[in-house]
Each structure stands twice: as C-alpha cells, then as structure tokens.
PDB file of C-alpha atoms in Angstrom:
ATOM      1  CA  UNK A   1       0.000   0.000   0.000  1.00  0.00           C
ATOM      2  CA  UNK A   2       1.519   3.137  -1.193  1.00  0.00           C
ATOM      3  CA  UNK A   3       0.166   6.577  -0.864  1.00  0.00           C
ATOM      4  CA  UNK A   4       1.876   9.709  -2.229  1.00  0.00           C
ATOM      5  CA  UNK A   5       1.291  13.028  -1.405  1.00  0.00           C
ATOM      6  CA  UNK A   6       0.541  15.576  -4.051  1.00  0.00           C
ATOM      7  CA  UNK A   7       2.711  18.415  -5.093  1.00  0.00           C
ATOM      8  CA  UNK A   8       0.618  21.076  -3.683  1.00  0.00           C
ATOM      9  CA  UNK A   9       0.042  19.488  -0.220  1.00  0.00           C
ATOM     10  CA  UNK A  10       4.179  17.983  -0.509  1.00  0.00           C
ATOM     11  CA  UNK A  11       5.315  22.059  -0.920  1.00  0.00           C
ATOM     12  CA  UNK A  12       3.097  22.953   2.081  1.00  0.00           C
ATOM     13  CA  UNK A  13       3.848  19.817   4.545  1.00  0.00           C
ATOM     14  CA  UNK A  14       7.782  20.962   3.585  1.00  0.00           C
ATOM     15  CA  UNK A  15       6.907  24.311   4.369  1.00  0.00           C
ATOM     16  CA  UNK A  16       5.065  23.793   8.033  1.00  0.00           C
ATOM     17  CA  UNK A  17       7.787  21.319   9.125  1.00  0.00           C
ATOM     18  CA  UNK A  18      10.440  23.720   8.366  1.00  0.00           C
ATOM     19  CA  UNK A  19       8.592  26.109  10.256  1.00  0.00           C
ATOM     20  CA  UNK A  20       7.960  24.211  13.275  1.00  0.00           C
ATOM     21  CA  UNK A  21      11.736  23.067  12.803  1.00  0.00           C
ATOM     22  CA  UNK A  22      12.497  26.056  13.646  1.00  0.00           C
ATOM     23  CA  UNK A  23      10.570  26.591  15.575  1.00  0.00           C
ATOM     24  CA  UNK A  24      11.666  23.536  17.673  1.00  0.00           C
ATOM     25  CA  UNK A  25      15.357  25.349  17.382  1.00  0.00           C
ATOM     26  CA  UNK A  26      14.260  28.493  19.080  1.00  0.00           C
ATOM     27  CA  UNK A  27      12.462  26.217  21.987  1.00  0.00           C
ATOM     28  CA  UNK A  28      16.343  24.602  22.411  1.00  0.00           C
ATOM     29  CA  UNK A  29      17.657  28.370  22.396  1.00  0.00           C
ATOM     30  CA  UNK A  30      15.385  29.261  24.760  1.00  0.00           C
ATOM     31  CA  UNK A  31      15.631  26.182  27.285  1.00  0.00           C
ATOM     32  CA  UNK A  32      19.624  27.154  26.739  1.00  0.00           C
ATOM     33  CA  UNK A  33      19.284  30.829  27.793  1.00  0.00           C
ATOM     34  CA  UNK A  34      17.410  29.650  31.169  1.00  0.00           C
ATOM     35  CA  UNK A  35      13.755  31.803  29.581  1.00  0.00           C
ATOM     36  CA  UNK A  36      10.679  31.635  31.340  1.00  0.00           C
ATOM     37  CA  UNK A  37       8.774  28.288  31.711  1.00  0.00           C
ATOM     38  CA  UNK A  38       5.694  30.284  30.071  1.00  0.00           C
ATOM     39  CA  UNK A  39       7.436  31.420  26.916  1.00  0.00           C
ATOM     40  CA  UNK A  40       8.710  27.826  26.411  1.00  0.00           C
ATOM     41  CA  UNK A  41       5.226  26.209  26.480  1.00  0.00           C
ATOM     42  CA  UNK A  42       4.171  28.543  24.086  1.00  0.00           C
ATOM     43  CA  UNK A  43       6.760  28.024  21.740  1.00  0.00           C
ATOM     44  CA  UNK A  44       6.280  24.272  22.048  1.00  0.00           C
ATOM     45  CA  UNK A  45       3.130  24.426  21.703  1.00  0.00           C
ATOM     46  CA  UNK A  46       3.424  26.398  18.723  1.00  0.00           C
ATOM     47  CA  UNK A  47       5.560  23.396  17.117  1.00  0.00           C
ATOM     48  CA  UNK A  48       2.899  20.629  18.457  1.00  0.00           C
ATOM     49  CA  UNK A  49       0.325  23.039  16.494  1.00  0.00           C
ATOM     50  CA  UNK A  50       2.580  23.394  13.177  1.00  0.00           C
ATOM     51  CA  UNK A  51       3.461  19.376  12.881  1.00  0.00           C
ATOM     52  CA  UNK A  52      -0.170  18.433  13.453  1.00  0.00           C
ATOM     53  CA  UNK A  53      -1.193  20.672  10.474  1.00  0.00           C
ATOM     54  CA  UNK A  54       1.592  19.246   8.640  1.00  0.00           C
ATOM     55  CA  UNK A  55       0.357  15.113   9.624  1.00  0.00           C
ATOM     56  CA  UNK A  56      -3.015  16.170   9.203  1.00  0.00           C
ATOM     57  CA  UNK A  57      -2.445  17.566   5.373  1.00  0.00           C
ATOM     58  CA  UNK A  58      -0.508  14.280   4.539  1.00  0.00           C
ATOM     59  CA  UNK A  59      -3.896  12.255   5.591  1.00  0.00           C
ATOM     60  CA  UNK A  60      -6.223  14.868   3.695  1.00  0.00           C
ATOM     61  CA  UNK A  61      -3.911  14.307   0.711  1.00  0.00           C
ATOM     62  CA  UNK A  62      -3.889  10.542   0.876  1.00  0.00           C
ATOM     63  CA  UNK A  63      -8.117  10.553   1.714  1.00  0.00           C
ATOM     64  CA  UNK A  64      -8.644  12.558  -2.005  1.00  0.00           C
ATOM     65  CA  UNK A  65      -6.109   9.515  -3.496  1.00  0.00           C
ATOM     66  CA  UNK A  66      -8.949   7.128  -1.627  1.00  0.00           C
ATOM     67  CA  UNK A  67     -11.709   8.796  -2.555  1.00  0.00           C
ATOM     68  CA  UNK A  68     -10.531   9.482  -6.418  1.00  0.00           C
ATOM     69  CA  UNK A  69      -9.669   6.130  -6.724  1.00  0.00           C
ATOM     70  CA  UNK A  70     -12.568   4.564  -5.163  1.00  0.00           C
ATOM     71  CA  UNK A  71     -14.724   5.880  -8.214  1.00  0.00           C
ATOM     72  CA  UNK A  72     -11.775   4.357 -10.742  1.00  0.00           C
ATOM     73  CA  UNK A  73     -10.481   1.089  -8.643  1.00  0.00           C
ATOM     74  CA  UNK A  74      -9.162  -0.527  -5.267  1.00  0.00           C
ATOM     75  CA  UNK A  75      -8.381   2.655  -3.054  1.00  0.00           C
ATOM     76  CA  UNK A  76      -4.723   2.597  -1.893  1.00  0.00           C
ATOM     77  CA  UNK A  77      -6.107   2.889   1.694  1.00  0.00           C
ATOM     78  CA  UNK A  78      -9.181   1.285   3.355  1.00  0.00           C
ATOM     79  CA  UNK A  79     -10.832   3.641   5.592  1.00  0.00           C
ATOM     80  CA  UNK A  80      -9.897   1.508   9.081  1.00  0.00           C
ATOM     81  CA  UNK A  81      -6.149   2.588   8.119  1.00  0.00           C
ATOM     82  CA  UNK A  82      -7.304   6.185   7.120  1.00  0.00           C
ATOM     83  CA  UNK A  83      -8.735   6.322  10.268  1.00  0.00           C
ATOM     84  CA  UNK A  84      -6.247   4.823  12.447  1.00  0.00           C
ATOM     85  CA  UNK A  85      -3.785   7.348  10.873  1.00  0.00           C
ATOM     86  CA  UNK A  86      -6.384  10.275  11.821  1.00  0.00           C
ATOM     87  CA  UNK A  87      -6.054   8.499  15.526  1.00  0.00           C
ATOM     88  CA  UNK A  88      -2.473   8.240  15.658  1.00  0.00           C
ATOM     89  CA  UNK A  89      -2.384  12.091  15.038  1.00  0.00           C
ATOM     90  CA  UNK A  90      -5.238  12.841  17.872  1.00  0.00           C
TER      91      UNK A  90
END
C-alpha cells in the first residue's frame, strides 16, 4: 500500500515542518538561555500546532487519493487505516 502526497500538499507539509523546525530550534535556544517556563510552552506548543497541520495535510492528501480512486479502482487505503492514521495524530 503506497500513498503519495501531491505536489501542492508535498510544498506545504515541507513548508510547516520547516517552520515548526524552527521553531523547535528556538524552543532549544530558549531552554539554553534559562527563559521563562511560560514562553517555552508557548513556543512548544506552537511546534505541536505546526506538525499536526503538517500530519493532518498528509492524511487529507492521501483521503482525495482514496476517494478518487474509489470511483476508478481498489483505493490505496481502506478507511480503518485512514482512520487509524487520523487516531495516531489525535
């Protein structure tokens, strides 16, 4: 079972885990420099928030595959491992 991700959704995934990658650098700077507890909870939070977008756009990608090739075919994914995916990101 192979899904791929599209172009469009591929060049905005890349462009939410860079963000949240750095993101993820400034929490390290921050931890580092001895900051306050509250500013580093937001920042993480912030890259919890960015990489969920990014797992949830993979699945919403890989659902219109399903759902385009359900009216042509076999879908690449049943909808128990589209929705254990949706799970693992909950």
């Amino acid at each position: 079972m192979s899904v791929t991700v599209d172009e469009e959704a591929t060049g905005a995934v890349l462009n939410r885990l860079r963000r949240a990658q750095g993101q993820l650098n400034g929490v390290i700077a921050m931890i580092e420099a001895g900051r306050d507890c509250k500013d580093v909870v937001t920042q993480l939070a912030a890259v919890s928030r960015a990489l969920d977008r990014a797992g949830f756009k993979i699945v919403a990608s890989g659902m219109r595959q399903c759902l385009a090739a359900a009216d042509g075919g076999t879908p690449p994914m049943s909808e128990a491992e589209l929705e254990k995916l949706f799970l693992t990101l909950a």
